[in-house]
PDB file of C-alpha atoms in Angstrom:
ATOM      1  CA  UNK H   1      87.211 134.930  62.025  1.00  0.00           C
ATOM      2  CA  UNK H   2      85.371 134.774  65.321  1.00  0.00           C
ATOM      3  CA  UNK H   3      87.427 132.012  66.944  1.00  0.00           C
ATOM      4  CA  UNK H   4      90.733 132.758  68.550  1.00  0.00           C
ATOM      5  CA  UNK H   5      93.819 131.340  66.900  1.00  0.00           C
ATOM      6  CA  UNK H   6      94.734 129.814  70.246  1.00  0.00           C
ATOM      7  CA  UNK H   7      91.904 127.298  70.037  1.00  0.00           C
ATOM      8  CA  UNK H   8      93.659 125.684  67.065  1.00  0.00           C
ATOM      9  CA  UNK H   9      97.127 125.591  68.538  1.00  0.00           C
ATOM     10  CA  UNK H  10      98.480 122.845  70.759  1.00  0.00           C
ATOM     11  CA  UNK H  11      95.800 120.249  70.134  1.00  0.00           C
ATOM     12  CA  UNK H  12      97.890 117.492  71.716  1.00  0.00           C
ATOM     13  CA  UNK H  13      96.770 115.893  74.932  1.00  0.00           C
ATOM     14  CA  UNK H  14      99.127 116.819  77.714  1.00  0.00           C
ATOM     15  CA  UNK H  15     100.025 114.360  80.403  1.00  0.00           C
ATOM     16  CA  UNK H  16     100.737 115.189  83.972  1.00  0.00           C
ATOM     17  CA  UNK H  17     103.789 113.366  85.236  1.00  0.00           C
ATOM     18  CA  UNK H  18     103.308 111.649  88.575  1.00  0.00           C
ATOM     19  CA  UNK H  19     105.081 113.141  91.582  1.00  0.00           C
ATOM     20  CA  UNK H  20     108.542 111.737  91.948  1.00  0.00           C
ATOM     21  CA  UNK H  21     110.253 109.858  94.707  1.00  0.00           C
ATOM     22  CA  UNK H  22     113.296 111.668  96.110  1.00  0.00           C
ATOM     23  CA  UNK H  23     116.180 109.822  97.762  1.00  0.00           C
ATOM     24  CA  UNK H  24     118.275 111.995 100.079  1.00  0.00           C
ATOM     25  CA  UNK H  25     121.809 110.844 100.869  1.00  0.00           C
ATOM     26  CA  UNK H  26     124.229 112.317 103.365  1.00  0.00           C
ATOM     27  CA  UNK H  27     127.244 111.844 101.075  1.00  0.00           C
ATOM     28  CA  UNK H  28     127.648 112.589  97.363  1.00  0.00           C
ATOM     29  CA  UNK H  29     126.471 109.701  95.169  1.00  0.00           C
ATOM     30  CA  UNK H  30     129.953 109.217  93.682  1.00  0.00           C
ATOM     31  CA  UNK H  31     131.420 108.345  97.101  1.00  0.00           C
ATOM     32  CA  UNK H  32     129.196 105.291  97.622  1.00  0.00           C
ATOM     33  CA  UNK H  33     130.704 101.905  96.846  1.00  0.00           C
ATOM     34  CA  UNK H  34     129.322  99.557  94.222  1.00  0.00           C
ATOM     35  CA  UNK H  35     127.842  97.381  96.983  1.00  0.00           C
ATOM     36  CA  UNK H  36     126.085 100.372  98.579  1.00  0.00           C
ATOM     37  CA  UNK H  37     124.667 101.430  95.222  1.00  0.00           C
ATOM     38  CA  UNK H  38     123.480  97.863  94.618  1.00  0.00           C
ATOM     39  CA  UNK H  39     121.843  97.854  98.061  1.00  0.00           C
ATOM     40  CA  UNK H  40     119.914 101.025  97.226  1.00  0.00           C
ATOM     41  CA  UNK H  41     118.853  99.478  93.911  1.00  0.00           C
ATOM     42  CA  UNK H  42     117.549  96.405  95.793  1.00  0.00           C
ATOM     43  CA  UNK H  43     115.711  98.576  98.320  1.00  0.00           C
ATOM     44  CA  UNK H  44     114.032 100.499  95.507  1.00  0.00           C
ATOM     45  CA  UNK H  45     113.242  97.311  93.578  1.00  0.00           C
ATOM     46  CA  UNK H  46     111.422  95.971  96.631  1.00  0.00           C
ATOM     47  CA  UNK H  47     108.834  98.740  96.142  1.00  0.00           C
ATOM     48  CA  UNK H  48     108.861  98.482  92.320  1.00  0.00           C
ATOM     49  CA  UNK H  49     111.151 101.427  91.649  1.00  0.00           C
ATOM     50  CA  UNK H  50     114.508 101.730  89.947  1.00  0.00           C
ATOM     51  CA  UNK H  51     117.445 104.085  90.274  1.00  0.00           C
ATOM     52  CA  UNK H  52     116.375 105.774  87.042  1.00  0.00           C
ATOM     53  CA  UNK H  53     112.905 106.535  88.414  1.00  0.00           C
ATOM     54  CA  UNK H  54     114.037 108.458  91.515  1.00  0.00           C
ATOM     55  CA  UNK H  55     115.872 111.696  92.037  1.00  0.00           C
ATOM     56  CA  UNK H  56     118.931 111.492  94.259  1.00  0.00           C
ATOM     57  CA  UNK H  57     119.705 114.606  96.298  1.00  0.00           C
ATOM     58  CA  UNK H  58     122.662 115.119  98.637  1.00  0.00           C
ATOM     59  CA  UNK H  59     121.895 116.913 101.920  1.00  0.00           C
ATOM     60  CA  UNK H  60     124.096 116.113 104.936  1.00  0.00           C
ATOM     61  CA  UNK H  61     121.640 118.040 107.116  1.00  0.00           C
ATOM     62  CA  UNK H  62     118.053 117.455 106.093  1.00  0.00           C
ATOM     63  CA  UNK H  63     115.867 120.492 105.455  1.00  0.00           C
ATOM     64  CA  UNK H  64     112.411 119.231 104.516  1.00  0.00           C
ATOM     65  CA  UNK H  65     111.272 122.655 103.319  1.00  0.00           C
ATOM     66  CA  UNK H  66     114.003 122.681 100.676  1.00  0.00           C
ATOM     67  CA  UNK H  67     112.723 119.391  99.244  1.00  0.00           C
ATOM     68  CA  UNK H  68     109.379 120.962  98.367  1.00  0.00           C
ATOM     69  CA  UNK H  69     111.021 122.434  95.253  1.00  0.00           C
ATOM     70  CA  UNK H  70     111.286 118.876  93.848  1.00  0.00           C
ATOM     71  CA  UNK H  71     107.520 118.328  94.353  1.00  0.00           C
ATOM     72  CA  UNK H  72     107.986 114.801  95.688  1.00  0.00           C
ATOM     73  CA  UNK H  73     105.255 112.450  96.786  1.00  0.00           C
ATOM     74  CA  UNK H  74     107.636 110.362  98.861  1.00  0.00           C
ATOM     75  CA  UNK H  75     111.119 110.960 100.297  1.00  0.00           C
ATOM     76  CA  UNK H  76     113.600 108.330 101.478  1.00  0.00           C
ATOM     77  CA  UNK H  77     116.423 109.703 103.616  1.00  0.00           C
ATOM     78  CA  UNK H  78     119.651 107.757 104.132  1.00  0.00           C
ATOM     79  CA  UNK H  79     122.038 109.060 106.768  1.00  0.00           C
ATOM     80  CA  UNK H  80     121.197 112.763 106.689  1.00  0.00           C
ATOM     81  CA  UNK H  81     120.970 114.507 110.071  1.00  0.00           C
ATOM     82  CA  UNK H  82     117.543 115.815 111.017  1.00  0.00           C
ATOM     83  CA  UNK H  83     116.002 117.158 114.175  1.00  0.00           C
ATOM     84  CA  UNK H  84     112.763 115.716 115.425  1.00  0.00           C
ATOM     85  CA  UNK H  85     112.600 112.814 112.973  1.00  0.00           C
ATOM     86  CA  UNK H  86     112.729 109.280 114.294  1.00  0.00           C
ATOM     87  CA  UNK H  87     114.422 106.633 112.196  1.00  0.00           C
ATOM     88  CA  UNK H  88     112.348 104.037 110.348  1.00  0.00           C
ATOM     89  CA  UNK H  89     109.077 105.821 110.944  1.00  0.00           C
ATOM     90  CA  UNK H  90     106.756 107.043 108.200  1.00  0.00           C
ATOM     91  CA  UNK H  91     105.758 110.671 108.735  1.00  0.00           C
ATOM     92  CA  UNK H  92     103.873 113.328 106.762  1.00  0.00           C
ATOM     93  CA  UNK H  93     105.659 116.648 106.340  1.00  0.00           C
ATOM     94  CA  UNK H  94     105.588 119.532 103.861  1.00  0.00           C
ATOM     95  CA  UNK H  95     102.971 117.722 101.751  1.00  0.00           C
ATOM     96  CA  UNK H  96     104.899 114.464 101.262  1.00  0.00           C
ATOM     97  CA  UNK H  97     105.693 111.255 103.129  1.00  0.00           C
ATOM     98  CA  UNK H  98     109.180 110.772 104.614  1.00  0.00           C
ATOM     99  CA  UNK H  99     111.162 107.840 105.986  1.00  0.00           C
ATOM    100  CA  UNK H 100     114.538 108.465 107.595  1.00  0.00           C
ATOM    101  CA  UNK H 101     117.012 105.573 107.731  1.00  0.00           C
ATOM    102  CA  UNK H 102     120.670 105.139 108.559  1.00  0.00           C
ATOM    103  CA  UNK H 103     123.285 105.611 105.860  1.00  0.00           C
ATOM    104  CA  UNK H 104     123.533 102.803 103.315  1.00  0.00           C
ATOM    105  CA  UNK H 105     126.886 101.708 104.765  1.00  0.00           C
ATOM    106  CA  UNK H 106     125.324 101.311 108.257  1.00  0.00           C
ATOM    107  CA  UNK H 107     122.341  99.163 107.293  1.00  0.00           C
ATOM    108  CA  UNK H 108     122.548  95.791 109.008  1.00  0.00           C
ATOM    109  CA  UNK H 109     119.888  93.066 108.986  1.00  0.00           C
ATOM    110  CA  UNK H 110     117.851  94.581 111.840  1.00  0.00           C
ATOM    111  CA  UNK H 111     117.872  98.050 110.267  1.00  0.00           C
ATOM    112  CA  UNK H 112     116.989  96.612 106.857  1.00  0.00           C
ATOM    113  CA  UNK H 113     113.989  94.857 108.427  1.00  0.00           C
ATOM    114  CA  UNK H 114     112.874  98.107 110.104  1.00  0.00           C
ATOM    115  CA  UNK H 115     113.273  99.938 106.802  1.00  0.00           C
ATOM    116  CA  UNK H 116     111.255  97.279 104.984  1.00  0.00           C
ATOM    117  CA  UNK H 117     108.397  97.620 107.499  1.00  0.00           C
ATOM    118  CA  UNK H 118     108.351 101.401 106.990  1.00  0.00           C
ATOM    119  CA  UNK H 119     108.527 101.015 103.192  1.00  0.00           C
ATOM    120  CA  UNK H 120     105.564  98.625 103.243  1.00  0.00           C
ATOM    121  CA  UNK H 121     103.557 101.291 105.042  1.00  0.00           C
ATOM    122  CA  UNK H 122     104.697 104.081 102.729  1.00  0.00           C
ATOM    123  CA  UNK H 123     104.180 102.255  99.429  1.00  0.00           C
ATOM    124  CA  UNK H 124     101.298  99.977 100.438  1.00  0.00           C
ATOM    125  CA  UNK H 125     103.164  96.824  99.486  1.00  0.00           C
TER     126      UNK H 125
END
């Protein structure tokens, strides 16, 4: 037997999962109202995502380096404090793209429009 037994094991084709989108909130998910959760669902739907397709992480103070463990491609930040990051601006950091916005409860029509403009840039919509 000249061939290794390993060449006959695991013949299935493996698929690489695409990098995920991470949503960072300042407060625990359970503390958001039904309306705020629905707003996030609408924001995600506008870029063809759903709540089930993102990972929600709670970080009151944003540490971009700690998000690298999730291997995200894109990060949406709602309400978390961060130094040096402007709101509603798409930036590249730590190997992923980030948008920082106000907390879901603070989003008014002007802020929603600014967020939409940044999301269009980030997702190419």
